[in-house]
């Protein structure tokens, strides 16, 4: 998914930071509240999750070779022993894949109608201004890169263990069946930025839809079987000959992810946040090899949670007569935040 | 709605009510109101609605622009 222009090589620390924050976010806010909910509603009990060696169907994690669709499938790819500097990048790539599988596993085990889509992410809530009960304590971070990678590997292995145990408990109790968990995982893995690409392709092809999209945001999406989501309003910034739009969230990493899936990993990096609002033109050129002509103004949209921005890029020349599927294939997640332009032939 | 599109506004340096959603680097700067959104109901992000929301536009030295979506309590008329 990462385009060749993504600065993946020279900001490993930024990538590790993004992994750390994502793991915190999904474990603390997306997964653990659901576990409490499942327990409170009697779907599972905590005793389901402990001391289950030898339970039929239970494999020791770390040795499972992806034999079943139920587990998050990541533990088997756990920490490798050697830690030379050259390995570090590989380990981080593995972490990224495992984290993706973990996130997907959380969504796949969630029972429609049985768990609220509980999101506790408001800054004030985290500070406990609403309710002390909701206060999160995030793990301390810091140290050298090797130390951080090792730590996040261990944390992720723990998180996978719990996710697998909860998912298996749900299956064992007959709350879900393995097949539907796997089907949901497949379905979810195909959403994400493809939705954004489909929205862009439709807007290029259908002027009436484009107008509705620009004016009403999410409302327009009902027409095309894209889940419209509920995270604030969707704001769409249309690129023209005169304006090139870019999206950032300097405060946190707001993004219409309920519609578009995850933004590119660097969207969460401090380097991007800091530089794009200080000198957008140079930053696009330096970080993404995107040179915007001097005649074209750059407009950076600093997202807050109430409005979540996406970019509607310009339709590339040479795509006349293309159908929506073919057009959608040109649109990467980088295009949706204005760090790349769609090009036919790439 | 206290402000209209085209009006010049200044972002306050701090906010007594504690609404945290104004990026620090914009505080104290002046901008032009581009769009008024009214009160945005967004219960997944905050339980009580914030005051009306405005998209305001800051012009950089080279003519490029930054827009930010700022709630009314953070804004005052620019002098």
PDB file of N, CA, C and O in Angstrom, chain B:
ATOM      1  N   UNK B   1     -24.376  32.657  15.908  1.00  0.00           N
ATOM      2  CA  UNK B   1     -23.043  32.697  15.303  1.00  0.00           C
ATOM      3  C   UNK B   1     -22.495  34.122  15.389  1.00  0.00           C
ATOM      4  O   UNK B   1     -23.075  35.048  14.853  1.00  0.00           O
ATOM      5  N   UNK B   2     -21.345  34.227  16.026  1.00  0.00           N
ATOM      6  CA  UNK B   2     -20.795  35.579  16.238  1.00  0.00           C
ATOM      7  C   UNK B   2     -20.074  36.099  14.995  1.00  0.00           C
ATOM      8  O   UNK B   2     -19.941  37.309  14.822  1.00  0.00           O
ATOM      9  N   UNK B   3     -19.568  35.203  14.175  1.00  0.00           N
ATOM     10  CA  UNK B   3     -18.727  35.657  13.061  1.00  0.00           C
ATOM     11  C   UNK B   3     -19.315  35.213  11.718  1.00  0.00           C
ATOM     12  O   UNK B   3     -20.064  34.244  11.655  1.00  0.00           O
ATOM     13  N   UNK B   4     -18.942  35.964  10.676  1.00  0.00           N
ATOM     14  CA  UNK B   4     -19.427  35.649   9.334  1.00  0.00           C
ATOM     15  C   UNK B   4     -18.246  35.414   8.413  1.00  0.00           C
ATOM     16  O   UNK B   4     -17.154  35.923   8.663  1.00  0.00           O
ATOM     17  N   UNK B   5     -18.490  34.685   7.325  1.00  0.00           N
ATOM     18  CA  UNK B   5     -17.420  34.489   6.346  1.00  0.00           C
ATOM     19  C   UNK B   5     -16.849  35.827   5.897  1.00  0.00           C
ATOM     20  O   UNK B   5     -17.595  36.785   5.680  1.00  0.00           O
ATOM     21  N   UNK B   6     -15.531  35.884   5.779  1.00  0.00           N
ATOM     22  CA  UNK B   6     -14.867  37.114   5.361  1.00  0.00           C
ATOM     23  C   UNK B   6     -14.377  37.958   6.525  1.00  0.00           C
ATOM     24  O   UNK B   6     -13.488  38.797   6.365  1.00  0.00           O
ATOM     25  N   UNK B   7     -14.925  37.734   7.711  1.00  0.00           N
ATOM     26  CA  UNK B   7     -14.492  38.508   8.872  1.00  0.00           C
ATOM     27  C   UNK B   7     -13.100  38.094   9.327  1.00  0.00           C
ATOM     28  O   UNK B   7     -12.720  36.925   9.247  1.00  0.00           O
ATOM     29  N   UNK B   8     -12.344  39.073   9.849  1.00  0.00           N
ATOM     30  CA  UNK B   8     -11.027  38.782  10.402  1.00  0.00           C
ATOM     31  C   UNK B   8     -11.194  38.407  11.871  1.00  0.00           C
ATOM     32  O   UNK B   8     -11.917  39.069  12.619  1.00  0.00           O
ATOM     33  N   UNK B   9     -10.524  37.351  12.272  1.00  0.00           N
ATOM     34  CA  UNK B   9     -10.608  36.910  13.666  1.00  0.00           C
ATOM     35  C   UNK B   9      -9.204  36.645  14.202  1.00  0.00           C
ATOM     36  O   UNK B   9      -8.269  36.379  13.430  1.00  0.00           O
ATOM     37  N   UNK B  10      -9.088  36.732  15.506  1.00  0.00           N
ATOM     38  CA  UNK B  10      -7.834  36.373  16.165  1.00  0.00           C
ATOM     39  C   UNK B  10      -8.092  35.163  17.048  1.00  0.00           C
ATOM     40  O   UNK B  10      -9.131  35.068  17.707  1.00  0.00           O
ATOM     41  N   UNK B  11      -7.159  34.224  17.022  1.00  0.00           N
ATOM     42  CA  UNK B  11      -7.282  33.042  17.881  1.00  0.00           C
ATOM     43  C   UNK B  11      -6.750  33.418  19.267  1.00  0.00           C
ATOM     44  O   UNK B  11      -5.669  33.993  19.375  1.00  0.00           O
ATOM     45  N   UNK B  12      -7.526  33.108  20.285  1.00  0.00           N
ATOM     46  CA  UNK B  12      -7.103  33.441  21.647  1.00  0.00           C
ATOM     47  C   UNK B  12      -5.851  32.646  22.029  1.00  0.00           C
ATOM     48  O   UNK B  12      -5.552  31.612  21.440  1.00  0.00           O
ATOM     49  N   UNK B  13      -5.159  33.139  23.027  1.00  0.00           N
ATOM     50  CA  UNK B  13      -3.952  32.459  23.494  1.00  0.00           C
ATOM     51  C   UNK B  13      -4.271  31.262  24.372  1.00  0.00           C
ATOM     52  O   UNK B  13      -3.524  30.292  24.449  1.00  0.00           O
ATOM     53  N   UNK B  14      -5.377  31.348  25.082  1.00  0.00           N
ATOM     54  CA  UNK B  14      -5.789  30.198  25.895  1.00  0.00           C
ATOM     55  C   UNK B  14      -7.295  30.234  26.051  1.00  0.00           C
ATOM     56  O   UNK B  14      -7.940  31.214  25.676  1.00  0.00           O
ATOM     57  N   UNK B  15      -7.830  29.171  26.614  1.00  0.00           N
ATOM     58  CA  UNK B  15      -9.270  29.072  26.698  1.00  0.00           C
ATOM     59  C   UNK B  15      -9.683  28.693  28.109  1.00  0.00           C
ATOM     60  O   UNK B  15      -9.280  27.656  28.620  1.00  0.00           O
ATOM     61  N   UNK B  16     -10.488  29.566  28.726  1.00  0.00           N
ATOM     62  CA  UNK B  16     -10.861  29.333  30.128  1.00  0.00           C
ATOM     63  C   UNK B  16     -11.677  28.055  30.321  1.00  0.00           C
ATOM     64  O   UNK B  16     -11.602  27.426  31.373  1.00  0.00           O
ATOM     65  N   UNK B  17     -12.437  27.641  29.314  1.00  0.00           N
ATOM     66  CA  UNK B  17     -13.297  26.473  29.500  1.00  0.00           C
ATOM     67  C   UNK B  17     -12.584  25.148  29.280  1.00  0.00           C
ATOM     68  O   UNK B  17     -13.164  24.087  29.447  1.00  0.00           O
ATOM     69  N   UNK B  18     -11.358  25.222  28.825  1.00  0.00           N
ATOM     70  CA  UNK B  18     -10.591  23.984  28.736  1.00  0.00           C
ATOM     71  C   UNK B  18     -10.810  23.170  27.482  1.00  0.00           C
ATOM     72  O   UNK B  18     -10.270  22.083  27.345  1.00  0.00           O
ATOM     73  N   UNK B  19     -11.604  23.662  26.524  1.00  0.00           N
ATOM     74  CA  UNK B  19     -11.725  22.963  25.238  1.00  0.00           C
ATOM     75  C   UNK B  19     -10.345  22.936  24.587  1.00  0.00           C
ATOM     76  O   UNK B  19      -9.783  23.966  24.271  1.00  0.00           O
ATOM     77  N   UNK B  20      -9.791  21.748  24.399  1.00  0.00           N
ATOM     78  CA  UNK B  20      -8.384  21.655  23.997  1.00  0.00           C
ATOM     79  C   UNK B  20      -8.161  21.703  22.492  1.00  0.00           C
ATOM     80  O   UNK B  20      -7.027  21.593  22.045  1.00  0.00           O
ATOM     81  N   UNK B  21      -9.217  21.820  21.707  1.00  0.00           N
ATOM     82  CA  UNK B  21      -9.071  21.538  20.288  1.00  0.00           C
ATOM     83  C   UNK B  21      -8.663  22.733  19.443  1.00  0.00           C
ATOM     84  O   UNK B  21      -9.282  23.032  18.438  1.00  0.00           O
ATOM     85  N   UNK B  22      -7.640  23.408  19.862  1.00  0.00           N
ATOM     86  CA  UNK B  22      -7.053  24.438  19.015  1.00  0.00           C
ATOM     87  C   UNK B  22      -5.550  24.212  19.006  1.00  0.00           C
ATOM     88  O   UNK B  22      -4.919  24.239  20.060  1.00  0.00           O
ATOM     89  N   UNK B  23      -4.980  23.959  17.833  1.00  0.00           N
ATOM     90  CA  UNK B  23      -3.541  23.654  17.791  1.00  0.00           C
ATOM     91  C   UNK B  23      -2.722  24.810  18.364  1.00  0.00           C
ATOM     92  O   UNK B  23      -2.973  25.967  18.028  1.00  0.00           O
ATOM     93  N   UNK B  24      -1.765  24.508  19.213  1.00  0.00           N
ATOM     94  CA  UNK B  24      -0.988  25.559  19.878  1.00  0.00           C
ATOM     95  C   UNK B  24      -0.303  26.531  18.906  1.00  0.00           C
ATOM     96  O   UNK B  24      -0.249  27.722  19.186  1.00  0.00           O
ATOM     97  N   UNK B  25       0.169  26.033  17.766  1.00  0.00           N
ATOM     98  CA  UNK B  25       0.918  26.925  16.874  1.00  0.00           C
ATOM     99  C   UNK B  25       0.045  28.009  16.246  1.00  0.00           C
ATOM    100  O   UNK B  25       0.543  28.954  15.667  1.00  0.00           O
ATOM    101  N   UNK B  26      -1.276  27.867  16.346  1.00  0.00           N
ATOM    102  CA  UNK B  26      -2.180  28.863  15.760  1.00  0.00           C
ATOM    103  C   UNK B  26      -2.639  29.896  16.785  1.00  0.00           C
ATOM    104  O   UNK B  26      -3.246  30.904  16.434  1.00  0.00           O
ATOM    105  N   UNK B  27      -2.354  29.634  18.037  1.00  0.00           N
ATOM    106  CA  UNK B  27      -2.866  30.515  19.084  1.00  0.00           C
ATOM    107  C   UNK B  27      -2.220  31.893  18.968  1.00  0.00           C
ATOM    108  O   UNK B  27      -1.018  32.003  18.770  1.00  0.00           O
ATOM    109  N   UNK B  28      -3.052  32.944  19.067  1.00  0.00           N
ATOM    110  CA  UNK B  28      -2.561  34.310  18.951  1.00  0.00           C
ATOM    111  C   UNK B  28      -2.464  34.808  17.516  1.00  0.00           C
ATOM    112  O   UNK B  28      -2.212  35.990  17.288  1.00  0.00           O
ATOM    113  N   UNK B  29      -2.667  33.936  16.526  1.00  0.00           N
ATOM    114  CA  UNK B  29      -2.558  34.383  15.131  1.00  0.00           C
ATOM    115  C   UNK B  29      -3.910  34.860  14.603  1.00  0.00           C
ATOM    116  O   UNK B  29      -4.948  34.530  15.144  1.00  0.00           O
ATOM    117  N   UNK B  30      -3.879  35.656  13.536  1.00  0.00           N
ATOM    118  CA  UNK B  30      -5.127  36.137  12.952  1.00  0.00           C
ATOM    119  C   UNK B  30      -5.409  35.402  11.644  1.00  0.00           C
ATOM    120  O   UNK B  30      -4.506  34.926  10.967  1.00  0.00           O
ATOM    121  N   UNK B  31      -6.708  35.345  11.327  1.00  0.00           N
ATOM    122  CA  UNK B  31      -7.143  34.569  10.172  1.00  0.00           C
ATOM    123  C   UNK B  31      -8.444  35.162   9.642  1.00  0.00           C
ATOM    124  O   UNK B  31      -8.976  36.109  10.225  1.00  0.00           O
ATOM    125  N   UNK B  32      -8.919  34.590   8.549  1.00  0.00           N
ATOM    126  CA  UNK B  32     -10.190  35.030   7.964  1.00  0.00           C
ATOM    127  C   UNK B  32     -11.175  33.871   8.032  1.00  0.00           C
ATOM    128  O   UNK B  32     -10.814  32.730   7.730  1.00  0.00           O
ATOM    129  N   UNK B  33     -12.401  34.185   8.423  1.00  0.00           N
ATOM    130  CA  UNK B  33     -13.421  33.141   8.487  1.00  0.00           C
ATOM    131  C   UNK B  33     -13.793  32.709   7.067  1.00  0.00           C
ATOM    132  O   UNK B  33     -14.134  33.536   6.226  1.00  0.00           O
ATOM    133  N   UNK B  34     -13.689  31.406   6.781  1.00  0.00           N
ATOM    134  CA  UNK B  34     -14.049  30.894   5.463  1.00  0.00           C
ATOM    135  C   UNK B  34     -15.440  30.281   5.463  1.00  0.00           C
ATOM    136  O   UNK B  34     -16.160  30.346   4.485  1.00  0.00           O
ATOM    137  N   UNK B  35     -15.784  29.623   6.561  1.00  0.00           N
ATOM    138  CA  UNK B  35     -17.046  28.905   6.573  1.00  0.00           C
ATOM    139  C   UNK B  35     -17.555  28.762   8.003  1.00  0.00           C
ATOM    140  O   UNK B  35     -16.762  28.564   8.927  1.00  0.00           O
ATOM    141  N   UNK B  36     -18.865  28.863   8.170  1.00  0.00           N
ATOM    142  CA  UNK B  36     -19.477  28.682   9.491  1.00  0.00           C
ATOM    143  C   UNK B  36     -20.233  27.361   9.472  1.00  0.00           C
ATOM    144  O   UNK B  36     -21.043  27.115   8.573  1.00  0.00           O
ATOM    145  N   UNK B  37     -19.958  26.505  10.432  1.00  0.00           N
ATOM    146  CA  UNK B  37     -20.569  25.182  10.430  1.00  0.00           C
ATOM    147  C   UNK B  37     -21.687  25.035  11.457  1.00  0.00           C
ATOM    148  O   UNK B  37     -22.355  24.013  11.481  1.00  0.00           O
ATOM    149  N   UNK B  38     -21.854  26.028  12.323  1.00  0.00           N
ATOM    150  CA  UNK B  38     -22.816  25.856  13.406  1.00  0.00           C
ATOM    151  C   UNK B  38     -22.288  24.873  14.431  1.00  0.00           C
ATOM    152  O   UNK B  38     -21.107  24.506  14.416  1.00  0.00           O
ATOM    153  N   UNK B  39     -23.179  24.428  15.308  1.00  0.00           N
ATOM    154  CA  UNK B  39     -22.772  23.478  16.334  1.00  0.00           C
ATOM    155  C   UNK B  39     -22.698  22.082  15.715  1.00  0.00           C
ATOM    156  O   UNK B  39     -23.646  21.636  15.082  1.00  0.00           O
ATOM    157  N   UNK B  40     -21.566  21.438  15.858  1.00  0.00           N
ATOM    158  CA  UNK B  40     -21.397  20.096  15.304  1.00  0.00           C
ATOM    159  C   UNK B  40     -21.640  19.073  16.414  1.00  0.00           C
ATOM    160  O   UNK B  40     -20.940  19.074  17.426  1.00  0.00           O
ATOM    161  N   UNK B  41     -22.643  18.252  16.219  1.00  0.00           N
ATOM    162  CA  UNK B  41     -22.929  17.207  17.197  1.00  0.00           C
ATOM    163  C   UNK B  41     -22.049  16.005  16.865  1.00  0.00           C
ATOM    164  O   UNK B  41     -22.079  15.491  15.757  1.00  0.00           O
ATOM    165  N   UNK B  42     -21.244  15.603  17.819  1.00  0.00           N
ATOM    166  CA  UNK B  42     -20.232  14.573  17.554  1.00  0.00           C
ATOM    167  C   UNK B  42     -20.035  13.750  18.815  1.00  0.00           C
ATOM    168  O   UNK B  42     -18.998  13.785  19.456  1.00  0.00           O
ATOM    169  N   UNK B  43     -21.092  13.010  19.188  1.00  0.00           N
ATOM    170  CA  UNK B  43     -21.093  12.369  20.511  1.00  0.00           C
ATOM    171  C   UNK B  43     -20.009  11.308  20.686  1.00  0.00           C
ATOM    172  O   UNK B  43     -19.640  10.991  21.812  1.00  0.00           O
ATOM    173  N   UNK B  44     -19.490  10.764  19.600  1.00  0.00           N
ATOM    174  CA  UNK B  44     -18.435   9.769  19.770  1.00  0.00           C
ATOM    175  C   UNK B  44     -17.141  10.422  20.238  1.00  0.00           C
ATOM    176  O   UNK B  44     -16.283   9.768  20.816  1.00  0.00           O
ATOM    177  N   UNK B  45     -16.982  11.699  19.959  1.00  0.00           N
ATOM    178  CA  UNK B  45     -15.749  12.377  20.348  1.00  0.00           C
ATOM    179  C   UNK B  45     -15.888  13.215  21.615  1.00  0.00           C
ATOM    180  O   UNK B  45     -14.945  13.366  22.357  1.00  0.00           O
ATOM    181  N   UNK B  46     -17.032  13.802  21.819  1.00  0.00           N
ATOM    182  CA  UNK B  46     -17.231  14.546  23.063  1.00  0.00           C
ATOM    183  C   UNK B  46     -18.700  14.548  23.413  1.00  0.00           C
ATOM    184  O   UNK B  46     -19.558  14.732  22.563  1.00  0.00           O
ATOM    185  N   UNK B  47     -18.970  14.381  24.685  1.00  0.00           N
ATOM    186  CA  UNK B  47     -20.340  14.163  25.120  1.00  0.00           C
ATOM    187  C   UNK B  47     -21.198  15.412  24.868  1.00  0.00           C
ATOM    188  O   UNK B  47     -22.278  15.331  24.306  1.00  0.00           O
ATOM    189  N   UNK B  48     -20.724  16.566  25.306  1.00  0.00           N
ATOM    190  CA  UNK B  48     -21.473  17.800  25.109  1.00  0.00           C
ATOM    191  C   UNK B  48     -20.977  18.470  23.835  1.00  0.00           C
ATOM    192  O   UNK B  48     -19.781  18.501  23.598  1.00  0.00           O
ATOM    193  N   UNK B  49     -21.895  19.022  23.054  1.00  0.00           N
ATOM    194  CA  UNK B  49     -21.426  19.741  21.866  1.00  0.00           C
ATOM    195  C   UNK B  49     -20.592  20.955  22.264  1.00  0.00           C
ATOM    196  O   UNK B  49     -20.844  21.571  23.287  1.00  0.00           O
ATOM    197  N   UNK B  50     -19.603  21.247  21.451  1.00  0.00           N
ATOM    198  CA  UNK B  50     -18.840  22.468  21.638  1.00  0.00           C
ATOM    199  C   UNK B  50     -19.605  23.623  21.005  1.00  0.00           C
ATOM    200  O   UNK B  50     -20.567  23.411  20.274  1.00  0.00           O
ATOM    201  N   UNK B  51     -19.166  24.863  21.259  1.00  0.00           N
ATOM    202  CA  UNK B  51     -19.794  26.023  20.599  1.00  0.00           C
ATOM    203  C   UNK B  51     -19.653  25.924  19.074  1.00  0.00           C
ATOM    204  O   UNK B  51     -18.953  25.045  18.574  1.00  0.00           O
ATOM    205  N   UNK B  52     -20.317  26.843  18.340  1.00  0.00           N
ATOM    206  CA  UNK B  52     -20.261  26.786  16.873  1.00  0.00           C
ATOM    207  C   UNK B  52     -18.838  26.699  16.336  1.00  0.00           C
ATOM    208  O   UNK B  52     -17.906  27.228  16.925  1.00  0.00           O
ATOM    209  N   UNK B  53     -18.721  26.019  15.214  1.00  0.00           N
ATOM    210  CA  UNK B  53     -17.410  25.744  14.624  1.00  0.00           C
ATOM    211  C   UNK B  53     -17.226  26.571  13.345  1.00  0.00           C
ATOM    212  O   UNK B  53     -18.163  26.734  12.561  1.00  0.00           O
ATOM    213  N   UNK B  54     -16.019  27.076  13.171  1.00  0.00           N
ATOM    214  CA  UNK B  54     -15.687  27.863  11.970  1.00  0.00           C
ATOM    215  C   UNK B  54     -14.443  27.285  11.319  1.00  0.00           C
ATOM    216  O   UNK B  54     -13.489  26.929  12.018  1.00  0.00           O
ATOM    217  N   UNK B  55     -14.455  27.226  10.005  1.00  0.00           N
ATOM    218  CA  UNK B  55     -13.198  27.000   9.285  1.00  0.00           C
ATOM    219  C   UNK B  55     -12.577  28.366   9.049  1.00  0.00           C
ATOM    220  O   UNK B  55     -13.217  29.247   8.456  1.00  0.00           O
ATOM    221  N   UNK B  56     -11.370  28.557   9.561  1.00  0.00           N
ATOM    222  CA  UNK B  56     -10.701  29.842   9.367  1.00  0.00           C
ATOM    223  C   UNK B  56      -9.394  29.612   8.616  1.00  0.00           C
ATOM    224  O   UNK B  56      -8.781  28.551   8.713  1.00  0.00           O
ATOM    225  N   UNK B  57      -8.991  30.608   7.844  1.00  0.00           N
ATOM    226  CA  UNK B  57      -7.868  30.452   6.929  1.00  0.00           C
ATOM    227  C   UNK B  57      -6.732  31.416   7.278  1.00  0.00           C
ATOM    228  O   UNK B  57      -6.950  32.621   7.418  1.00  0.00           O
ATOM    229  N   UNK B  58      -5.551  30.842   7.429  1.00  0.00           N
ATOM    230  CA  UNK B  58      -4.338  31.601   7.718  1.00  0.00           C
ATOM    231  C   UNK B  58      -3.500  31.650   6.440  1.00  0.00           C
ATOM    232  O   UNK B  58      -3.320  30.623   5.793  1.00  0.00           O
ATOM    233  N   UNK B  59      -2.979  32.834   6.121  1.00  0.00           N
ATOM    234  CA  UNK B  59      -2.150  32.943   4.919  1.00  0.00           C
ATOM    235  C   UNK B  59      -0.678  32.947   5.331  1.00  0.00           C
ATOM    236  O   UNK B  59      -0.262  33.708   6.204  1.00  0.00           O
ATOM    237  N   UNK B  60       0.103  32.063   4.706  1.00  0.00           N
ATOM    238  CA  UNK B  60       1.540  32.013   4.985  1.00  0.00           C
ATOM    239  C   UNK B  60       2.263  33.060   4.135  1.00  0.00           C
ATOM    240  O   UNK B  60       1.694  33.635   3.208  1.00  0.00           O
ATOM    241  N   UNK B  61       3.525  33.287   4.446  1.00  0.00           N
ATOM    242  CA  UNK B  61       4.289  34.342   3.769  1.00  0.00           C
ATOM    243  C   UNK B  61       4.321  34.153   2.253  1.00  0.00           C
ATOM    244  O   UNK B  61       4.304  35.117   1.491  1.00  0.00           O
ATOM    245  N   UNK B  62       4.379  32.922   1.799  1.00  0.00           N
ATOM    246  CA  UNK B  62       4.512  32.698   0.349  1.00  0.00           C
ATOM    247  C   UNK B  62       3.158  32.583  -0.350  1.00  0.00           C
ATOM    248  O   UNK B  62       3.101  32.233  -1.524  1.00  0.00           O
ATOM    249  N   UNK B  63       2.076  32.830   0.378  1.00  0.00           N
ATOM    250  CA  UNK B  63       0.753  32.775  -0.246  1.00  0.00           C
ATOM    251  C   UNK B  63       0.021  31.460  -0.045  1.00  0.00           C
ATOM    252  O   UNK B  63      -1.180  31.370  -0.279  1.00  0.00           O
ATOM    253  N   UNK B  64       0.734  30.403   0.355  1.00  0.00           N
ATOM    254  CA  UNK B  64       0.054  29.158   0.698  1.00  0.00           C
ATOM    255  C   UNK B  64      -0.784  29.375   1.964  1.00  0.00           C
ATOM    256  O   UNK B  64      -0.607  30.363   2.667  1.00  0.00           O
ATOM    257  N   UNK B  65      -1.691  28.459   2.208  1.00  0.00           N
ATOM    258  CA  UNK B  65      -2.647  28.687   3.294  1.00  0.00           C
ATOM    259  C   UNK B  65      -2.786  27.474   4.205  1.00  0.00           C
ATOM    260  O   UNK B  65      -2.576  26.337   3.785  1.00  0.00           O
ATOM    261  N   UNK B  66      -3.161  27.773   5.444  1.00  0.00           N
ATOM    262  CA  UNK B  66      -3.551  26.719   6.382  1.00  0.00           C
ATOM    263  C   UNK B  66      -4.978  27.004   6.797  1.00  0.00           C
ATOM    264  O   UNK B  66      -5.311  28.143   7.129  1.00  0.00           O
ATOM    265  N   UNK B  67      -5.840  25.995   6.743  1.00  0.00           N
ATOM    266  CA  UNK B  67      -7.159  26.188   7.332  1.00  0.00           C
ATOM    267  C   UNK B  67      -7.236  25.330   8.594  1.00  0.00           C
ATOM    268  O   UNK B  67      -6.592  24.280   8.688  1.00  0.00           O
ATOM    269  N   UNK B  68      -7.996  25.824   9.561  1.00  0.00           N
ATOM    270  CA  UNK B  68      -8.218  25.046  10.779  1.00  0.00           C
ATOM    271  C   UNK B  68      -9.668  25.236  11.178  1.00  0.00           C
ATOM    272  O   UNK B  68     -10.288  26.249  10.846  1.00  0.00           O
ATOM    273  N   UNK B  69     -10.204  24.264  11.867  1.00  0.00           N
ATOM    274  CA  UNK B  69     -11.604  24.307  12.284  1.00  0.00           C
ATOM    275  C   UNK B  69     -11.619  24.598  13.774  1.00  0.00           C
ATOM    276  O   UNK B  69     -11.198  23.774  14.583  1.00  0.00           O
ATOM    277  N   UNK B  70     -12.073  25.787  14.107  1.00  0.00           N
ATOM    278  CA  UNK B  70     -11.908  26.307  15.461  1.00  0.00           C
ATOM    279  C   UNK B  70     -13.283  26.663  16.034  1.00  0.00           C
ATOM    280  O   UNK B  70     -14.127  27.216  15.334  1.00  0.00           O
ATOM    281  N   UNK B  71     -13.475  26.323  17.306  1.00  0.00           N
ATOM    282  CA  UNK B  71     -14.746  26.633  17.945  1.00  0.00           C
ATOM    283  C   UNK B  71     -14.790  28.098  18.393  1.00  0.00           C
ATOM    284  O   UNK B  71     -13.775  28.689  18.712  1.00  0.00           O
ATOM    285  N   UNK B  72     -16.011  28.621  18.432  1.00  0.00           N
ATOM    286  CA  UNK B  72     -16.229  30.056  18.653  1.00  0.00           C
ATOM    287  C   UNK B  72     -15.571  30.595  19.908  1.00  0.00           C
ATOM    288  O   UNK B  72     -15.060  31.711  19.925  1.00  0.00           O
ATOM    289  N   UNK B  73     -15.566  29.799  20.960  1.00  0.00           N
ATOM    290  CA  UNK B  73     -15.024  30.307  22.225  1.00  0.00           C
ATOM    291  C   UNK B  73     -13.542  30.624  22.141  1.00  0.00           C
ATOM    292  O   UNK B  73     -12.982  31.285  23.021  1.00  0.00           O
ATOM    293  N   UNK B  74     -12.876  30.113  21.103  1.00  0.00           N
ATOM    294  CA  UNK B  74     -11.444  30.361  20.918  1.00  0.00           C
ATOM    295  C   UNK B  74     -11.163  31.607  20.071  1.00  0.00           C
ATOM    296  O   UNK B  74     -10.016  31.925  19.813  1.00  0.00           O
ATOM    297  N   UNK B  75     -12.220  32.261  19.586  1.00  0.00           N
ATOM    298  CA  UNK B  75     -12.016  33.342  18.613  1.00  0.00           C
ATOM    299  C   UNK B  75     -12.500  34.680  19.171  1.00  0.00           C
ATOM    300  O   UNK B  75     -13.424  34.743  19.978  1.00  0.00           O
ATOM    301  N   UNK B  76     -11.836  35.747  18.718  1.00  0.00           N
ATOM    302  CA  UNK B  76     -12.339  37.092  18.986  1.00  0.00           C
ATOM    303  C   UNK B  76     -12.135  37.909  17.709  1.00  0.00           C
ATOM    304  O   UNK B  76     -11.326  37.542  16.856  1.00  0.00           O
ATOM    305  N   UNK B  77     -12.888  39.022  17.583  1.00  0.00           N
ATOM    306  CA  UNK B  77     -12.701  39.855  16.388  1.00  0.00           C
ATOM    307  C   UNK B  77     -11.253  40.365  16.357  1.00  0.00           C
ATOM    308  O   UNK B  77     -10.709  40.719  17.389  1.00  0.00           O
ATOM    309  N   UNK B  78     -10.664  40.379  15.166  1.00  0.00           N
ATOM    310  CA  UNK B  78      -9.289  40.880  15.048  1.00  0.00           C
ATOM    311  C   UNK B  78      -9.351  42.401  15.084  1.00  0.00           C
ATOM    312  O   UNK B  78     -10.252  43.009  14.517  1.00  0.00           O
ATOM    313  N   UNK B  79      -8.368  42.978  15.777  1.00  0.00           N
ATOM    314  CA  UNK B  79      -8.373  44.441  15.847  1.00  0.00           C
ATOM    315  C   UNK B  79      -7.655  45.017  14.650  1.00  0.00           C
ATOM    316  O   UNK B  79      -6.773  44.387  14.083  1.00  0.00           O
TER     317      UNK B  79
END
